[in-house]
CSV table of C-alpha atoms in Angstrom, one decimal:
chain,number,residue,atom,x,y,z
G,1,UNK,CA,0.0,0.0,0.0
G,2,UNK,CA,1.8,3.3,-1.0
G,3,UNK,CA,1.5,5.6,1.9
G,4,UNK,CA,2.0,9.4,1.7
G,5,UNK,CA,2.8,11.9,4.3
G,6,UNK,CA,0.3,14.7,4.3
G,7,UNK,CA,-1.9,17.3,5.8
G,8,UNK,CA,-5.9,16.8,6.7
G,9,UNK,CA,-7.8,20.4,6.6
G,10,UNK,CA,-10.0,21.0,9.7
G,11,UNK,CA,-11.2,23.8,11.1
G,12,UNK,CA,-13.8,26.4,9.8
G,13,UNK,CA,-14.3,27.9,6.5
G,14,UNK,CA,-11.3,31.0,5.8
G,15,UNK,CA,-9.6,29.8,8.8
G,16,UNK,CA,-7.6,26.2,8.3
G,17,UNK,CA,-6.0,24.0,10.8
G,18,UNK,CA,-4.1,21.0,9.4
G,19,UNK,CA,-3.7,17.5,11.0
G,20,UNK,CA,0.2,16.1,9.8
G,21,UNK,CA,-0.7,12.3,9.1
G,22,UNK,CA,0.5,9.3,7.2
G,23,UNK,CA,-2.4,8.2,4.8
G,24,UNK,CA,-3.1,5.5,2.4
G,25,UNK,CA,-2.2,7.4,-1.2
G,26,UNK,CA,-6.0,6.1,-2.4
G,27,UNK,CA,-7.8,7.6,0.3
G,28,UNK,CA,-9.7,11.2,0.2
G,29,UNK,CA,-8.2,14.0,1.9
G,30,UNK,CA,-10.2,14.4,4.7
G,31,UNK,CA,-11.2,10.3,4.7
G,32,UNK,CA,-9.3,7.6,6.8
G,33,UNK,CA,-5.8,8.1,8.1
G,34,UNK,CA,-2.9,5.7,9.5
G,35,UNK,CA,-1.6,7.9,12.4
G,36,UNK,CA,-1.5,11.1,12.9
G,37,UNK,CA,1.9,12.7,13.3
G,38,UNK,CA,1.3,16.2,14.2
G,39,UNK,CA,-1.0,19.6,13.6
G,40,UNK,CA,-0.4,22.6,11.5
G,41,UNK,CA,-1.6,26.1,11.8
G,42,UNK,CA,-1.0,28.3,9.6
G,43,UNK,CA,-3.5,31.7,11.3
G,44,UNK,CA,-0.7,32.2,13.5
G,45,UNK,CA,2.4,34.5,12.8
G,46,UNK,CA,4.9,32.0,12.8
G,47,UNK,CA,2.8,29.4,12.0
G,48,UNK,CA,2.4,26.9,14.9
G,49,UNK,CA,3.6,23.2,13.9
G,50,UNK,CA,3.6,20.5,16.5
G,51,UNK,CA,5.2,17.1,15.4
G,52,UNK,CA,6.1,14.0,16.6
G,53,UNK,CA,9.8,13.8,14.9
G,54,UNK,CA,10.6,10.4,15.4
G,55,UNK,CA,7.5,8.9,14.2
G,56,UNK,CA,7.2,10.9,10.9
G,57,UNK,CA,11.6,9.7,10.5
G,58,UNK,CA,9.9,5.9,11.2
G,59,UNK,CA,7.6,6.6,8.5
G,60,UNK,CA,10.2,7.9,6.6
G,61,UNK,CA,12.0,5.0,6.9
G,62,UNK,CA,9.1,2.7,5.9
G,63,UNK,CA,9.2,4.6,2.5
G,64,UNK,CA,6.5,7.0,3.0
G,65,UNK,CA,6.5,10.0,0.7
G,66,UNK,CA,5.9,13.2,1.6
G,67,UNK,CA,3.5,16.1,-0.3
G,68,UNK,CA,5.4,19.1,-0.8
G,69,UNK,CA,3.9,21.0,1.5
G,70,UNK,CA,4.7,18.3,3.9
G,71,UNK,CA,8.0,17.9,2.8
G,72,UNK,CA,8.2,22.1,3.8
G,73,UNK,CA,7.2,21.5,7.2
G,74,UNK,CA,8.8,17.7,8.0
G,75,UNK,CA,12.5,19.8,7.2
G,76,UNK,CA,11.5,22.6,9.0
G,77,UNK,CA,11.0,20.8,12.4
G,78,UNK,CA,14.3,18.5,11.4
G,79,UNK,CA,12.7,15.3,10.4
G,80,UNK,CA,14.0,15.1,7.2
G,81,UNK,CA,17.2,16.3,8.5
G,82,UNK,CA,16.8,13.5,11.3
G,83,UNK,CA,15.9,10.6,8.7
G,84,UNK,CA,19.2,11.7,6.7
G,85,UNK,CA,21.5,10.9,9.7
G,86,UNK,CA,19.5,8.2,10.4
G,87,UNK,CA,20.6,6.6,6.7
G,88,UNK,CA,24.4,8.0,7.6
G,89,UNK,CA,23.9,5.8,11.1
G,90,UNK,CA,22.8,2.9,9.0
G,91,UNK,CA,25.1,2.7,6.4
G,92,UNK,CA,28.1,3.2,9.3
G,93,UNK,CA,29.5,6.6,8.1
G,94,UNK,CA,28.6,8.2,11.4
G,95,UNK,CA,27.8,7.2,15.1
G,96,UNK,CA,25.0,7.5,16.4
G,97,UNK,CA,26.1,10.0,19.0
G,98,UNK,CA,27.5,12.2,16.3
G,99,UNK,CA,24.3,12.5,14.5
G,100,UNK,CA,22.1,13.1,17.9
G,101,UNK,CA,24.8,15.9,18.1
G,102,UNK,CA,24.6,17.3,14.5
G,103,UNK,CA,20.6,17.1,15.3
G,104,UNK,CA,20.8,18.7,18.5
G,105,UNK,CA,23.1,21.6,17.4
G,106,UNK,CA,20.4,22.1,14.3
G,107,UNK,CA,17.4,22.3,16.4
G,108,UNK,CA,19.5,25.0,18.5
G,109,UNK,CA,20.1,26.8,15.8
G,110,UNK,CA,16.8,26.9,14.5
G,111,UNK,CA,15.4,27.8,18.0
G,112,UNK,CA,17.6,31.2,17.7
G,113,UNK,CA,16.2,32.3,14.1
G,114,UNK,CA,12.5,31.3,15.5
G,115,UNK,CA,12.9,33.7,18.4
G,116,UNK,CA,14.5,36.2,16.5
G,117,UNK,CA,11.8,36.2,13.8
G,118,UNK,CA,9.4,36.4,17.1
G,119,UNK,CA,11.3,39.0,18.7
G,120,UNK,CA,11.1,41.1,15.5
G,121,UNK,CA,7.3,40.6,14.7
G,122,UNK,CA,6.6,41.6,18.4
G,123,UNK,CA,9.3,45.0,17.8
G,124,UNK,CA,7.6,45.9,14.9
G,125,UNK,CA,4.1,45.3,16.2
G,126,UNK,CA,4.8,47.8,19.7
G,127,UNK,CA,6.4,50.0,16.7
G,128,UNK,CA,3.2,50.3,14.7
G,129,UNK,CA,1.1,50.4,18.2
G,130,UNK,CA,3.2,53.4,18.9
G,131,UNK,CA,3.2,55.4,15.7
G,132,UNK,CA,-0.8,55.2,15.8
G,133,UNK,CA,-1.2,56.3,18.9
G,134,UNK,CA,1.3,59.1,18.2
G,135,UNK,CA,-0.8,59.9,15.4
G,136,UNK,CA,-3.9,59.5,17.0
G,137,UNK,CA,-2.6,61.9,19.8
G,138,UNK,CA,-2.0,64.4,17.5
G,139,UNK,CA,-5.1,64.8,15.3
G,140,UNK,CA,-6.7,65.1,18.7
G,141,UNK,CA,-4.7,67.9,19.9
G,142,UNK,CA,-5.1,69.4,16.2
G,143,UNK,CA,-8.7,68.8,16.5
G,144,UNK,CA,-8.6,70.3,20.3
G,145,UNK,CA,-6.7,73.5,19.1
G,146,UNK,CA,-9.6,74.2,16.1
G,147,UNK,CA,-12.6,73.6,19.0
G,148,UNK,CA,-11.3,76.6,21.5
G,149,UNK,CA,-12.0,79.9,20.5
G,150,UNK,CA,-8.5,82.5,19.9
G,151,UNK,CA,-8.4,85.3,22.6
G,152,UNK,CA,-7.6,88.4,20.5
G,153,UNK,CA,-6.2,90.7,23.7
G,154,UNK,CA,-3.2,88.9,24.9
G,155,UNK,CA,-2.3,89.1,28.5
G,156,UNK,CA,0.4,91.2,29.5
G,157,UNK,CA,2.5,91.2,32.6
G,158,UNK,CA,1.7,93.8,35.6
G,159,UNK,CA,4.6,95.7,36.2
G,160,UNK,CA,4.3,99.2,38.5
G,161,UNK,CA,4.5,101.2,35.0
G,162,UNK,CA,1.8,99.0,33.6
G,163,UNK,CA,-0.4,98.9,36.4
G,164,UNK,CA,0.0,102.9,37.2
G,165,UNK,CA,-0.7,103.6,33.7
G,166,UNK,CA,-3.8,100.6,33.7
G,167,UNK,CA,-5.0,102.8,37.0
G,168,UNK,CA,-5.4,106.3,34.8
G,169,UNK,CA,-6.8,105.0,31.8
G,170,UNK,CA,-9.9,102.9,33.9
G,171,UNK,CA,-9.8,106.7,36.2
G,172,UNK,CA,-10.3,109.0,33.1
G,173,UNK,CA,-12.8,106.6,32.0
G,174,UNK,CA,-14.6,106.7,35.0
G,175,UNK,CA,-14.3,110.5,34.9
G,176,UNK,CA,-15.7,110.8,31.2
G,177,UNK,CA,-18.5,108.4,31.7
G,178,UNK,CA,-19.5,110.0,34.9
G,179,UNK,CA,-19.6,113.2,32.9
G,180,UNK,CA,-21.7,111.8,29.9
G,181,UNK,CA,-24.3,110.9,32.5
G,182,UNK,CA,-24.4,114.3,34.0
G,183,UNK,CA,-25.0,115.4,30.8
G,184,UNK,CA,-27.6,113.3,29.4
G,185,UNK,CA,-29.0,114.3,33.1
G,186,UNK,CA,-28.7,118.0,32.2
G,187,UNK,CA,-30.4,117.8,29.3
G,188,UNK,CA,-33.1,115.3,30.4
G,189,UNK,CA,-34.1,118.0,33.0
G,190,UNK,CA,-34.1,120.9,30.3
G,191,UNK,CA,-36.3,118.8,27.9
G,192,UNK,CA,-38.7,118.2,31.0
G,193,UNK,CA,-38.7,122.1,32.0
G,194,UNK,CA,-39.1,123.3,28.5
G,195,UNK,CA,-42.6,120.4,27.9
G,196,UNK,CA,-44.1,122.3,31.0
């Protein structure tokens, strides 16, 4: 029976979520499986991939083939990488403690370029957090300065000149509106005197 290493899509319609399983090469997508081997999603940024590594390298070994796409993801977790020492193991090239140290030193590896990509994702995510808030801040204060009204008279600091001269301006107008109302008095009186 030829067997192939592929993924079964689950979840809900615009949002996929694979299942990683060895499958008779005759049997529908979705239909019956041998074992599953892992799970793939691919909504999150990296992707999330769990896999059981030593069972896909057994199948492997068996002579499954892998789809593409699960040919992508097998390397990219180290099985492939894994099933290749495993063949330099067999055929007596290297020990077996040499390739479990060659596999661990990979997967170290790869565990630093994961976390950086993570590490730069979540930079540039605060980053962009940042800038529209920034921006956000300021078409508020923009849109705070256009709400108050402008006061044309500015304020100007008291000094003793500026208050002495402050005191004889509001004086002489005292002085000339007392005497505009004596004289609209004045000639009230007269216009009452001449009606008589």
């Amino acid at each position: 029976m030829p067997v192939k290493i592929r993924l079964q899509r689950h979840g809900k319609k615009g949002k996929p979520y694979y299942w990683i399983v060895a499958a008779d090469a005759r049997a529908k997508r979705d239909g019956k499986y041998l074992e599953k081997l892992g799970a793939y999603n691919p909504n999150t940024n990296p992707a999330t991939i769990e896999l059981n590594v030593d069972g896909a390298v057994q199948w492997l070994q068996n002579g499954a083939q892998p789809t593409d796409t699960a040919r992508a993801i097998l390397s990219y977790k180290g099985a492939m990488l894994k099933n290749h020492l495993a063949g330099g193991v067999a055929k007596g090239a290297i020990t077996a403690d040499q390739a479990e140290e060659k596999f661990n030193a990979w997967l170290q590896e790869k565990a630093g370029t994961v976390q950086a990509k993570e590490a730069g994702l979540s930079d540039a995510q605060a980053k962009a957090k940042a800038d529209a808030l920034a921006a956000e801040k300021a078409v508020n204060d923009a849109r705070i300065a256009a709400a108050t009204p402008e006061v044309e008279e500015e304020a100007t600091p008291e000094t003793p000149e500026n208050a002495e001269a402050t005191e004889e301006v509001e004086a002489t107008e005292e002085v000339e509106a007392t005497e505009e109302v004596e004289a609209t008095e004045a000639t009230d009186t007269e216009a009452t005197d001449t009606e008589k």
